[in-house]
PDB file of C-alpha atoms in Angstrom:
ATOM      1  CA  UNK A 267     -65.982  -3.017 109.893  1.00 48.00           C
ATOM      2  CA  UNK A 268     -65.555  -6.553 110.202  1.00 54.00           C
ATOM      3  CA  UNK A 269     -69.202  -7.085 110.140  1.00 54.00           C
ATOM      4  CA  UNK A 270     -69.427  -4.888 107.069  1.00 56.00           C
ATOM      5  CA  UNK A 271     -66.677  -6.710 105.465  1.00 50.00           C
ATOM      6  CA  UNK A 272     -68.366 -10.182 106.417  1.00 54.00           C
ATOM      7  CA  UNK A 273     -71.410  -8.979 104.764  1.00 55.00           C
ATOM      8  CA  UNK A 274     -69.834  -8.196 101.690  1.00 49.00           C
ATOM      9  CA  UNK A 275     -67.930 -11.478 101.817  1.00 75.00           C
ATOM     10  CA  UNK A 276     -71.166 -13.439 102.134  1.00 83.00           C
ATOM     11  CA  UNK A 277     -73.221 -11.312  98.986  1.00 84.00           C
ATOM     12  CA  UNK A 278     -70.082 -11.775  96.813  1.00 84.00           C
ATOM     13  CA  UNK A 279     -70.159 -15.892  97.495  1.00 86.00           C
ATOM     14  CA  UNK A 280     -73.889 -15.906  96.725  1.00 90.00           C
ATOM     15  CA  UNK A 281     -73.487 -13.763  93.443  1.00 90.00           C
ATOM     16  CA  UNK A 282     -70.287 -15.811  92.382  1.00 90.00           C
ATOM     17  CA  UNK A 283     -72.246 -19.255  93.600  1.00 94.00           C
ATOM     18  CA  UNK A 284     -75.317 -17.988  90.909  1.00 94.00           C
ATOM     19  CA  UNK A 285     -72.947 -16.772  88.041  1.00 94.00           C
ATOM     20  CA  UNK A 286     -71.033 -19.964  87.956  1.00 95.00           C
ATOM     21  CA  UNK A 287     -74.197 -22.447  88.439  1.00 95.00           C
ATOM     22  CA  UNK A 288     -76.289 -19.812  86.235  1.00 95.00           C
ATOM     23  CA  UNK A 289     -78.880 -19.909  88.758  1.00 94.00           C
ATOM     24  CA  UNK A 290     -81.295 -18.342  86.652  1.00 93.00           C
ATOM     25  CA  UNK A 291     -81.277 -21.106  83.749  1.00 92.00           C
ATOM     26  CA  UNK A 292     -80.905 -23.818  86.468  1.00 94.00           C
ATOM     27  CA  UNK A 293     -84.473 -22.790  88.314  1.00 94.00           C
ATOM     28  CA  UNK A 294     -85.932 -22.664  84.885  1.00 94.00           C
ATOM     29  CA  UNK A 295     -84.814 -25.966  84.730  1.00 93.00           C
ATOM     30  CA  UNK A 296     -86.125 -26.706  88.106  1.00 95.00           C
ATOM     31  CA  UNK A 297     -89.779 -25.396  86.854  1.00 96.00           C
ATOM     32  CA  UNK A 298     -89.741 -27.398  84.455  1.00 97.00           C
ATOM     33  CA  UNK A 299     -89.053 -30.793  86.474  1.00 97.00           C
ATOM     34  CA  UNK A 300     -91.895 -29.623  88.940  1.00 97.00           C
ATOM     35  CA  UNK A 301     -94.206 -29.219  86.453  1.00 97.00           C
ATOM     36  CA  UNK A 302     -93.553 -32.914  85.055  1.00 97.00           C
ATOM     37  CA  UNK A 303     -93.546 -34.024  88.776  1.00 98.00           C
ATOM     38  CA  UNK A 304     -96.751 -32.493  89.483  1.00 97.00           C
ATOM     39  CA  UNK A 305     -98.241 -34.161  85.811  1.00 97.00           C
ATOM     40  CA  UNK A 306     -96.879 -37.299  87.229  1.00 96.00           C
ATOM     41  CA  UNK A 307     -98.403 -37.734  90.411  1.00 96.00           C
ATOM     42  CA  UNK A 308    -101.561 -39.729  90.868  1.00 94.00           C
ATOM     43  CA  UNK A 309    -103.813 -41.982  93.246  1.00 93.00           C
ATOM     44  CA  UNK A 310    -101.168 -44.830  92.305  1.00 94.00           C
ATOM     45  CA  UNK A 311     -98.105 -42.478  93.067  1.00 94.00           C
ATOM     46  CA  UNK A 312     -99.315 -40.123  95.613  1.00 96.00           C
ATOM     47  CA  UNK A 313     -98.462 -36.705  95.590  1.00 97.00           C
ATOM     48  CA  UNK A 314     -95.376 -35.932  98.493  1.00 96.00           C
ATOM     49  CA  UNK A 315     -93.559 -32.552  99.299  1.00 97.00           C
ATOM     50  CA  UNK A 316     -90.547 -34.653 100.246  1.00 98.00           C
ATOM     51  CA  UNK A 317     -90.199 -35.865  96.624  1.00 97.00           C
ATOM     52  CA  UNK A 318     -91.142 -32.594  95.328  1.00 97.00           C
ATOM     53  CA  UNK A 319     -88.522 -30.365  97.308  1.00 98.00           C
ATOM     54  CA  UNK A 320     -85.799 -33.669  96.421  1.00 98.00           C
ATOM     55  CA  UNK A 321     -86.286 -33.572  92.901  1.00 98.00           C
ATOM     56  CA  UNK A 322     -85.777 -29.346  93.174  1.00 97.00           C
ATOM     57  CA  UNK A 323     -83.001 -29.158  95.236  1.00 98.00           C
ATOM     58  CA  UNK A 324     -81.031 -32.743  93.337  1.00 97.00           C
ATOM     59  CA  UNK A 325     -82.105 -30.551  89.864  1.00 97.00           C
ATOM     60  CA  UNK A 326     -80.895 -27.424  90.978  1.00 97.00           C
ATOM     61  CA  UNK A 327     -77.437 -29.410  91.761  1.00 97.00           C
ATOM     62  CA  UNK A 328     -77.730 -31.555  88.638  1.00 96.00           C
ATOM     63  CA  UNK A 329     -77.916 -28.264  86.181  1.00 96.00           C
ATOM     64  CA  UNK A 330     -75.460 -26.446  88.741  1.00 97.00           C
ATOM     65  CA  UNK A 331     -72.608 -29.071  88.167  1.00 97.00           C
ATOM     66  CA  UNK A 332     -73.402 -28.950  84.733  1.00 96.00           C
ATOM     67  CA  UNK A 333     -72.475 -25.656  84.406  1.00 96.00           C
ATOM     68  CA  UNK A 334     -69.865 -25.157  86.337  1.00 97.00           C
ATOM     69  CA  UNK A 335     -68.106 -27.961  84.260  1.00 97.00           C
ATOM     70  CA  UNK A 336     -69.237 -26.074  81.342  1.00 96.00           C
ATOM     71  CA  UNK A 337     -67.493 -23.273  82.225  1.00 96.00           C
ATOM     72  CA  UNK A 338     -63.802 -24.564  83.736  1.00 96.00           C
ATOM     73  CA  UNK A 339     -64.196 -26.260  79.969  1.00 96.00           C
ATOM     74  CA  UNK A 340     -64.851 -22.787  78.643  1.00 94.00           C
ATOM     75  CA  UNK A 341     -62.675 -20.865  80.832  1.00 94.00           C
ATOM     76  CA  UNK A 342     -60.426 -18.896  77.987  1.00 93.00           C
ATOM     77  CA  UNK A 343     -63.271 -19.167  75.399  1.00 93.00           C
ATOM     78  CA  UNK A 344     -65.725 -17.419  78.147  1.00 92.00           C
ATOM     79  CA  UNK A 345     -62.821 -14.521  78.345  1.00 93.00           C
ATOM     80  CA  UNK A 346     -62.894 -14.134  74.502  1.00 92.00           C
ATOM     81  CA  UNK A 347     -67.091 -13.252  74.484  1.00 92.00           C
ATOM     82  CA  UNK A 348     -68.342 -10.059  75.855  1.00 90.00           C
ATOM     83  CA  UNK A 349     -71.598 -11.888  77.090  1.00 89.00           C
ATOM     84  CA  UNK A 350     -69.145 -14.213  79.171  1.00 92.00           C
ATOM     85  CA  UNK A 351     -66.313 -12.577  80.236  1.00 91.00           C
ATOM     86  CA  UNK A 352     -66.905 -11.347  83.230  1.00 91.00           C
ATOM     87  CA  UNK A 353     -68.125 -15.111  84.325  1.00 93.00           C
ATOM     88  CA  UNK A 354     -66.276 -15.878  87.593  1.00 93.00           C
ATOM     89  CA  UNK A 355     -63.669 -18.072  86.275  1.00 94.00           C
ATOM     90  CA  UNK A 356     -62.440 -15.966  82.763  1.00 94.00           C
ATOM     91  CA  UNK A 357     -62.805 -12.861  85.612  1.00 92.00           C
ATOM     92  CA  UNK A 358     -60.522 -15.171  88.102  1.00 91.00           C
ATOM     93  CA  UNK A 359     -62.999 -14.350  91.305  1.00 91.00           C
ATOM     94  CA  UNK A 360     -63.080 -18.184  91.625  1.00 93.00           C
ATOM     95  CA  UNK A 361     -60.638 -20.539  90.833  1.00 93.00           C
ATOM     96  CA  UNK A 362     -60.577 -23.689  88.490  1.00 95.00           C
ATOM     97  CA  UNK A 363     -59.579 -25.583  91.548  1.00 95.00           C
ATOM     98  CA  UNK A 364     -62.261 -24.419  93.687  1.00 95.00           C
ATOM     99  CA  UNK A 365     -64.786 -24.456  90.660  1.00 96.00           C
ATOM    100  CA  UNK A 366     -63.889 -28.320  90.436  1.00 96.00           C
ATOM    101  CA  UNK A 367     -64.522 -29.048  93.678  1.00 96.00           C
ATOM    102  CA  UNK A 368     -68.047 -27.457  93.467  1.00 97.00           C
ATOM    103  CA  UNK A 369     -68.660 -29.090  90.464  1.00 97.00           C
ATOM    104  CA  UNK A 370     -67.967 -32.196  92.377  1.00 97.00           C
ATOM    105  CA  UNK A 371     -69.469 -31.621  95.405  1.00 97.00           C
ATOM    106  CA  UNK A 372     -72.661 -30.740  93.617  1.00 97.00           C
ATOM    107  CA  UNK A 373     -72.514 -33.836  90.598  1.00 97.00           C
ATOM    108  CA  UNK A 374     -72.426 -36.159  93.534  1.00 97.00           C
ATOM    109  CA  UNK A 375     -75.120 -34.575  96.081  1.00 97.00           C
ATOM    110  CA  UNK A 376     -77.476 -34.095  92.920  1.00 97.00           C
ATOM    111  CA  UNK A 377     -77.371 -37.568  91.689  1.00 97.00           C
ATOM    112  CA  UNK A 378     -77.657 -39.133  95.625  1.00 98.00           C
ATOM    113  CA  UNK A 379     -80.652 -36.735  96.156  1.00 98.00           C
ATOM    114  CA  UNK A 380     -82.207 -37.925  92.679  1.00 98.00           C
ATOM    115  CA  UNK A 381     -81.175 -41.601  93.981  1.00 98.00           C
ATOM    116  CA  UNK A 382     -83.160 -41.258  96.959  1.00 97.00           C
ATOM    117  CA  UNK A 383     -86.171 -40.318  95.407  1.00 98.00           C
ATOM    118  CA  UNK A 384     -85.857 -43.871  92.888  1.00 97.00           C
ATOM    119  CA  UNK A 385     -83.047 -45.066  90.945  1.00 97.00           C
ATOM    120  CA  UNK A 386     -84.087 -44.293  87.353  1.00 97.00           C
ATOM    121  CA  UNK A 387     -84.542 -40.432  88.364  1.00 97.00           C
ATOM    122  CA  UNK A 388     -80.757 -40.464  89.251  1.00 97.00           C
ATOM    123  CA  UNK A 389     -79.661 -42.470  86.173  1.00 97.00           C
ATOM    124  CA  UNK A 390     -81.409 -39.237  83.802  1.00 97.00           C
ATOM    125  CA  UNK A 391     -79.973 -36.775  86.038  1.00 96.00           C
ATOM    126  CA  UNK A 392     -76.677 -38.415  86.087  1.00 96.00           C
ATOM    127  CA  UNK A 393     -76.918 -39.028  82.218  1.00 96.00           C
ATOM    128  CA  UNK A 394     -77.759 -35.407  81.646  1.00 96.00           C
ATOM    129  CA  UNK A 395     -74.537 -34.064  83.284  1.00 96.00           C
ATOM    130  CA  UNK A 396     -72.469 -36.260  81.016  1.00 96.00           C
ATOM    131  CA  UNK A 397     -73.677 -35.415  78.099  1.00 95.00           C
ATOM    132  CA  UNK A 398     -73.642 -31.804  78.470  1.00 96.00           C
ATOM    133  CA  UNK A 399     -70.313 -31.395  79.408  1.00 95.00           C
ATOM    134  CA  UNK A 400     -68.574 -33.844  78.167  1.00 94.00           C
ATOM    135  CA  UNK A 401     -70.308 -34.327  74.599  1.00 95.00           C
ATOM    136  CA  UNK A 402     -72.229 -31.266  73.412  1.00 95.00           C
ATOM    137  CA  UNK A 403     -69.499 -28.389  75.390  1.00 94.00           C
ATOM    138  CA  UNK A 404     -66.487 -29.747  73.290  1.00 93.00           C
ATOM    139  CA  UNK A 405     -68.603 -30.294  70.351  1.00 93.00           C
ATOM    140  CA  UNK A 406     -69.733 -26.395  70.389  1.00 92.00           C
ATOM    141  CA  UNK A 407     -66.608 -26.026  68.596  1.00 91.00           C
ATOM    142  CA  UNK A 408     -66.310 -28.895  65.829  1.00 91.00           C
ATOM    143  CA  UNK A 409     -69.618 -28.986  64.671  1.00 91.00           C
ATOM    144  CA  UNK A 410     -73.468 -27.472  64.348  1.00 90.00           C
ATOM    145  CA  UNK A 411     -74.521 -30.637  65.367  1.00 90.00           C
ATOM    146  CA  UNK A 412     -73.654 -29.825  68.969  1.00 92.00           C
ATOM    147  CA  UNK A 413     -76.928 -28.145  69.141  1.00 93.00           C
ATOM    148  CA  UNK A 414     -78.811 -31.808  67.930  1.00 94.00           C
ATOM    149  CA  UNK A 415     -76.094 -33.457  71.263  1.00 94.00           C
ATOM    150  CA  UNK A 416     -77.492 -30.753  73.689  1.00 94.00           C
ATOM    151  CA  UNK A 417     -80.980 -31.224  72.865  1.00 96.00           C
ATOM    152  CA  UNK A 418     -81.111 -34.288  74.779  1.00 96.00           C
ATOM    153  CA  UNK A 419     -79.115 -33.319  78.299  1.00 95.00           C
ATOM    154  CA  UNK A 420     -81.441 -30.237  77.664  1.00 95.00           C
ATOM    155  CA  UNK A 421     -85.172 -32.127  77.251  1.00 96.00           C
ATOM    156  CA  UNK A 422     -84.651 -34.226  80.143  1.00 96.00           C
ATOM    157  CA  UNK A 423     -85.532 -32.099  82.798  1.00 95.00           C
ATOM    158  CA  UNK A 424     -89.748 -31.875  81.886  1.00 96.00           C
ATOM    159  CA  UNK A 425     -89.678 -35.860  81.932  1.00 97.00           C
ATOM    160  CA  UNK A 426     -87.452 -35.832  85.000  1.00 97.00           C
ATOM    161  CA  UNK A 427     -90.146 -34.912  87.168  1.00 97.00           C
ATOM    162  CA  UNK A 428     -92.872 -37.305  85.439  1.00 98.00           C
ATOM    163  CA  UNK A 429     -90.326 -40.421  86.562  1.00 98.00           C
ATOM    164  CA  UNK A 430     -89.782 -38.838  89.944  1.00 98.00           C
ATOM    165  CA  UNK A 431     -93.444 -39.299  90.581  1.00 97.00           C
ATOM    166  CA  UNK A 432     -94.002 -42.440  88.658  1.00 97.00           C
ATOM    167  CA  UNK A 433     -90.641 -44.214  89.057  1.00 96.00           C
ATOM    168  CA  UNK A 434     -91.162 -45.276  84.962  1.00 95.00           C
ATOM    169  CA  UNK A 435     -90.266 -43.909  81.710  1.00 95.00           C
ATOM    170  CA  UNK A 436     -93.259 -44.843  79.641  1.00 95.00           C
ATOM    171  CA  UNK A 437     -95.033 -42.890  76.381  1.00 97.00           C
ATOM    172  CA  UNK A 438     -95.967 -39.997  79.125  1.00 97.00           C
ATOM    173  CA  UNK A 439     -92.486 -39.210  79.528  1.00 97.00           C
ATOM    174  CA  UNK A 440     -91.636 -39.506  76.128  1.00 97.00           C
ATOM    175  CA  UNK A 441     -94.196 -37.364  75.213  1.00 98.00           C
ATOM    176  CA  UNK A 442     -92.518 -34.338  77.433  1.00 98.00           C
ATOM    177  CA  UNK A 443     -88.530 -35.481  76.945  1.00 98.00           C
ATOM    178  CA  UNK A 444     -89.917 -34.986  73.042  1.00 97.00           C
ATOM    179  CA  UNK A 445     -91.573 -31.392  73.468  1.00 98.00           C
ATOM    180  CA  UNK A 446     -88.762 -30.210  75.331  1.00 97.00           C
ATOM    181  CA  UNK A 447     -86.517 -32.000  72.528  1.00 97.00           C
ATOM    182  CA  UNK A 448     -87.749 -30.183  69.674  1.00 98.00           C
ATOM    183  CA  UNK A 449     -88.187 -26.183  71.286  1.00 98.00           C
ATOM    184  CA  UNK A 450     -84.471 -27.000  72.381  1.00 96.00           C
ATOM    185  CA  UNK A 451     -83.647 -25.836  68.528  1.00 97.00           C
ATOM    186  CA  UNK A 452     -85.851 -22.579  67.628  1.00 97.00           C
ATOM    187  CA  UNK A 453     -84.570 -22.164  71.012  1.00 97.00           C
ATOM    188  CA  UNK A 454     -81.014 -22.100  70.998  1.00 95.00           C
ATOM    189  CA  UNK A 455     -80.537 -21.360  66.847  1.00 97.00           C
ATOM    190  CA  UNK A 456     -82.642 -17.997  67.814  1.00 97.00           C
ATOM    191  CA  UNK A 457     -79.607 -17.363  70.629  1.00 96.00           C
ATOM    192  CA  UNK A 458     -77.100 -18.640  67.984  1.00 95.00           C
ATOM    193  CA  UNK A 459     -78.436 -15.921  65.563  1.00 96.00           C
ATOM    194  CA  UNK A 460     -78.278 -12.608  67.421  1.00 94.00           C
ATOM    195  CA  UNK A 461     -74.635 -13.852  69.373  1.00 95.00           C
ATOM    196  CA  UNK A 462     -73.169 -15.014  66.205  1.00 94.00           C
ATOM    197  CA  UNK A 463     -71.058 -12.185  66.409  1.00 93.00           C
ATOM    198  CA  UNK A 464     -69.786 -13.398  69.988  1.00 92.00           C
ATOM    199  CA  UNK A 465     -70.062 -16.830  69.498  1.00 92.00           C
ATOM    200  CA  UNK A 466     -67.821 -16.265  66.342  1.00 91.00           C
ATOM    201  CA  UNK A 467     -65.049 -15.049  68.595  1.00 91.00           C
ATOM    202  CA  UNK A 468     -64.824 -18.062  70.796  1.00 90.00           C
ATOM    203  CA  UNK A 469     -65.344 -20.313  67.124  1.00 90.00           C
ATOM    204  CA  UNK A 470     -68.297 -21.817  68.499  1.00 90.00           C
ATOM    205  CA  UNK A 471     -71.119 -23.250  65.819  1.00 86.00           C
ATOM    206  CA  UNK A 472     -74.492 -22.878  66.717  1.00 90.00           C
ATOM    207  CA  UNK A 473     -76.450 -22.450  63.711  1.00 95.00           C
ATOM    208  CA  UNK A 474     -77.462 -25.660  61.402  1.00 94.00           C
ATOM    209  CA  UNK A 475     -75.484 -24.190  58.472  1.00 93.00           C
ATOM    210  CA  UNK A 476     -72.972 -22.110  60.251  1.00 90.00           C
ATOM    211  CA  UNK A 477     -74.721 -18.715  58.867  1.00 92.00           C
ATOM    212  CA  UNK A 478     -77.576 -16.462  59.307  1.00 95.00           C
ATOM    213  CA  UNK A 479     -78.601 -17.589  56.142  1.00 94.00           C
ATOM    214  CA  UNK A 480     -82.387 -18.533  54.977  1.00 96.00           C
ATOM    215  CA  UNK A 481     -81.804 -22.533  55.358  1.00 96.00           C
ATOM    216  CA  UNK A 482     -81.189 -21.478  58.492  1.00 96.00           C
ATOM    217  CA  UNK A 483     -84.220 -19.601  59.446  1.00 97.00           C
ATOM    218  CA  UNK A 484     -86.391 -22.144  57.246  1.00 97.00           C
ATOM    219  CA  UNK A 485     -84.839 -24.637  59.667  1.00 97.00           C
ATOM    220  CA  UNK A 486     -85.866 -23.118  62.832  1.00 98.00           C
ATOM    221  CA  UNK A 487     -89.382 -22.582  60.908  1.00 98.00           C
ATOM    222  CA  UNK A 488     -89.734 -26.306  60.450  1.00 98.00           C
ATOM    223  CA  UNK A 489     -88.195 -27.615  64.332  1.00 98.00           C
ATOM    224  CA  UNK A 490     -91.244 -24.778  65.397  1.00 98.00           C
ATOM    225  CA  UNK A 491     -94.050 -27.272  63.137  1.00 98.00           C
ATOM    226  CA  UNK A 492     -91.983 -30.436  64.719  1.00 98.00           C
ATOM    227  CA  UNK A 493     -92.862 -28.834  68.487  1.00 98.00           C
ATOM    228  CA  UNK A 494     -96.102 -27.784  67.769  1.00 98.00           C
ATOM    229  CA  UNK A 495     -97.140 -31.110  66.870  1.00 98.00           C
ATOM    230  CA  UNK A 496     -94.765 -32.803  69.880  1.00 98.00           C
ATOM    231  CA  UNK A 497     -96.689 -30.225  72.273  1.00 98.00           C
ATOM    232  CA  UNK A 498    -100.414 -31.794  70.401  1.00 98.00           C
ATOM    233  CA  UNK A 499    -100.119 -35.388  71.038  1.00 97.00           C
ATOM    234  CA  UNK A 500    -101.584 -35.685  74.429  1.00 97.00           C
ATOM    235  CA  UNK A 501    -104.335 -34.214  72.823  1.00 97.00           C
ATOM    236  CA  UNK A 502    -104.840 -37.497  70.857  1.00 96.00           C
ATOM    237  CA  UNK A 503    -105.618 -39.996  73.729  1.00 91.00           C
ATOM    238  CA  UNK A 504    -102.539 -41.997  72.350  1.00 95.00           C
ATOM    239  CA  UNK A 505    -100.062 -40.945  75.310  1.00 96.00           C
ATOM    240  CA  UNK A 506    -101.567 -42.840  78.074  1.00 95.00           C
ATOM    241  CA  UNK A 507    -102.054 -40.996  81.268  1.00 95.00           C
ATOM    242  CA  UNK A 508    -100.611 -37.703  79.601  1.00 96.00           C
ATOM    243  CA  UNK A 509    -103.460 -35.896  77.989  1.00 95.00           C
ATOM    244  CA  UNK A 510    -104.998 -32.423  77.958  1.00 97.00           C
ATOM    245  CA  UNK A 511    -108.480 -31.578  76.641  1.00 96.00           C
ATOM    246  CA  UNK A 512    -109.778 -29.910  74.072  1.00 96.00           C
ATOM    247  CA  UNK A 513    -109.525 -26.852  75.353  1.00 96.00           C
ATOM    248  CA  UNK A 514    -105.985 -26.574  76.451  1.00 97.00           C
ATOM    249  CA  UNK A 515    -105.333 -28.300  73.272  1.00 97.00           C
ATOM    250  CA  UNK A 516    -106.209 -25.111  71.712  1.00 97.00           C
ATOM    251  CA  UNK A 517    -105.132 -22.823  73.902  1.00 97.00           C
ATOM    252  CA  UNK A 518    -101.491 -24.644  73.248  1.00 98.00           C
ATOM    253  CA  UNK A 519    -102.240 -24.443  69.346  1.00 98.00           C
ATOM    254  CA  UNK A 520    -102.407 -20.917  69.964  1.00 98.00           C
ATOM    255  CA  UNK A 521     -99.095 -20.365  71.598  1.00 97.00           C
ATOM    256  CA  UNK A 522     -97.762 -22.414  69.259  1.00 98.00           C
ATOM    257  CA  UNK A 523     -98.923 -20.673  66.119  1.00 98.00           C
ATOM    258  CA  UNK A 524     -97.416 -17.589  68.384  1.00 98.00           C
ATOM    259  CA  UNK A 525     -93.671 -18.862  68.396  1.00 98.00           C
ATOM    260  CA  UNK A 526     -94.283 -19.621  64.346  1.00 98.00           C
ATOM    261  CA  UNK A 527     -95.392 -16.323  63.591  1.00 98.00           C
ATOM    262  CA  UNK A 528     -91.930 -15.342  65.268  1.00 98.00           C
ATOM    263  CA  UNK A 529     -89.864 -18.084  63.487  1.00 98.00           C
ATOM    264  CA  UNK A 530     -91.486 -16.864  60.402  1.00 98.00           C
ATOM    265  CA  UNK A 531     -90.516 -13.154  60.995  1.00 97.00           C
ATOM    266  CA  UNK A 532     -86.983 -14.275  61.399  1.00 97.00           C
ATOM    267  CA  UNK A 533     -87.223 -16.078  57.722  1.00 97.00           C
ATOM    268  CA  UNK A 534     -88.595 -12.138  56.600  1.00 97.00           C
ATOM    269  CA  UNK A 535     -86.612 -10.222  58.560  1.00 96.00           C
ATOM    270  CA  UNK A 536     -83.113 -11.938  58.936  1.00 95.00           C
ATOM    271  CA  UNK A 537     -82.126  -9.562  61.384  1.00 95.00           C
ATOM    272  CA  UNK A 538     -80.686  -9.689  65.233  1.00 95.00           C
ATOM    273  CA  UNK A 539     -84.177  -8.437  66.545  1.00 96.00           C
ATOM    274  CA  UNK A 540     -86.077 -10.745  65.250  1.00 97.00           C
ATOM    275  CA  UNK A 541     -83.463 -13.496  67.042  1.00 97.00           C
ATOM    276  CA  UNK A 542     -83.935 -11.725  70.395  1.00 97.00           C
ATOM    277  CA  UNK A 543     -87.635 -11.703  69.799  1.00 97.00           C
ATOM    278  CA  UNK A 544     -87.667 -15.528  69.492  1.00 98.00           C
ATOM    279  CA  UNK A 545     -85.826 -16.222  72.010  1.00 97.00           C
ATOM    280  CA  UNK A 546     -88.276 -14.552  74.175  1.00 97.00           C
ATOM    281  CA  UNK A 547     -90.975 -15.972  72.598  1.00 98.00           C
ATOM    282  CA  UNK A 548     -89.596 -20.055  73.031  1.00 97.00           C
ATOM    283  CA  UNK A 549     -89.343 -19.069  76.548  1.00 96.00           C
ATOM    284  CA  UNK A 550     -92.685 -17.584  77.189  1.00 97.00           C
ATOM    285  CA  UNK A 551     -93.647 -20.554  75.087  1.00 98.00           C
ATOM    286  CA  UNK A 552     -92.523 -23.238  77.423  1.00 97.00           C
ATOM    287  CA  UNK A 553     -93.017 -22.165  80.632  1.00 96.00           C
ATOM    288  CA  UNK A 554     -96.547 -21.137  79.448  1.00 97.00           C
ATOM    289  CA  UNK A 555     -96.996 -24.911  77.722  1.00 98.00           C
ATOM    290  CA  UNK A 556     -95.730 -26.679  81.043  1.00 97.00           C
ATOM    291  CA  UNK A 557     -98.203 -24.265  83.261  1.00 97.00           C
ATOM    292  CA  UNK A 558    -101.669 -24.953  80.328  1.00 97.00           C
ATOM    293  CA  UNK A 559    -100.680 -28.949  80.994  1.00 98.00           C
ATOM    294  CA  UNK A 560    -100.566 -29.308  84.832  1.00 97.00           C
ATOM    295  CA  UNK A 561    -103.641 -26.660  84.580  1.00 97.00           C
ATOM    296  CA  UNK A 562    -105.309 -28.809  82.668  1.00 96.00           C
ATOM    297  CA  UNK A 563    -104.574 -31.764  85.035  1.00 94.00           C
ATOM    298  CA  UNK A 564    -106.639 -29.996  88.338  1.00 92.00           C
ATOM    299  CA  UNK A 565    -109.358 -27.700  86.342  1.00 89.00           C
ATOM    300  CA  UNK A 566    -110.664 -30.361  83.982  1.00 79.00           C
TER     301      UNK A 566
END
């Protein structure tokens, strides 16, 4: 029995330690930071599994204590939302106390991982956690801009790994802190849309003009155009040693034009589906954008 009980103990720690860090956003976070570590790397900064596993575990922490700030911040706004309310801390299966000290624990091990990999990977990591939590969460409820705020915390990650490998922050990691910049918007407007409902509850503004309205949806068409371009440029030869060929180039033309055609049929449709179908869609997008560049890196 005790066993059994011990067991049970253990699986309900793991499943309240991946609610509260959202384990699922934080390794897509994590992918992304690889993928920029593995663009990164080169005969002048050799590739190394040390950095590589590093920079995963110090992002996993980094996003982790980002969250779980997020949500002690949250706690009685997460109990209003259906989507949220059963989160560990509006549930009470974990403490604000205890949350805290996780945060901590994991805010400090993430940016002394980072640090030991170079000193400029830790000062992004470190700046990211600020600015989620303590600019964009409290701005969720005072203004639409919060989205604009948490577009920056939230494109760091694909440069992260590019200055993990290269200790600099040059036009190459520009290039993918601006990619990641503008699908932040489509992104998170397309959530915005088919939660309004939710978000409503907890008086949180997510969309640009505070409605599922057409300015709106002609917004997240024109952010789409913004990233399609962003996700072009190291097709041009004019982002030093970021660049793709021709043939990627299309291929990421393609998936762009892909993610329009869905922003578009949000601007038709102004319905919840074609929200949820976006959303989808910008994640398909980037993961599928991040996997074409390093591709494109080792094939050609």
């Amino acid at each position: 029995m005790n066993a059994t009980e011990n067991q049970v103990s253990i699986k309900s720690l793991i499943a309240d330690f991946t609610a509260i860090t959202k384990a699922r956003l934080a390794l897509s976070v994590v992918f992304s930071s690889v993928a920029g570590y593995l663009l990164g790397f080169s005969p002048e900064h050799p590739f190394s599994w040390l950095t590589l596993f590093l920079l995963t575990i110090g992002g996993y922490c980094m996003v982790g204590a980002s969250n779980v700030f997020n949500q002690i911040i949250e706690k009685d706004l997460d109990a209003l939302m259906n989507r949220t309310k059963n989160r560990p801390l509006p549930s009470g299966k974990i403490s604000v106390r205890n949350a805290f000290v996780l945060g901590a624990a994991l805010t400090v091990a993430g940016i002394a991982i980072l640090y030991s990999i170079n000193p400029k990977t830790a000062m992004f990591g470190a700046i990211s956690i600020f600015l989620y939590t303590s600019v964009y969460t409290p701005l969720k409820r005072m203004t639409p801009l919060s989205v604009f705020v948490g577009a920056f915390p939230g494109a760091i990650p694909f440069m992260l790994g590019w200055v993990a490998a290269t200790n600099n922050f040059g036009i190459e990691a520009g290039t993918l802190f601006l990619i990641q910049f503008f699908w932040q918007f489509p992104h998170f407007w397309a959530i915005g849309w088919f939660l309004y409902e939710d978000y409503e509850k907890a008086g949180f503004f997510m969309l640009p003009t505070g409605r599922k309205d057409k300015k709106t949806a002609l917004q997240v068409i024109l952010y789409t155009v913004w990233l399609i371009i962003a996700s072009l440029l190291p097709a041009t030869g004019f982002t030093g040693e970021l660049h793709i060929n021709l043939i990627s180039a299309v291929v990421v033309l393609l998936l762009g034009l892909w993610m329009l055609a869905s922003a578009v049929k949000l601007y038709r449709d102004m319905d919840a589906k074609a929200a949820r179908k976006l959303m989808i869609v910008s994640v398909s997008y980037i993961s599928l954008l991040q996997v074409i560049y390093v591709l494109d890196k080792f094939i050609f």
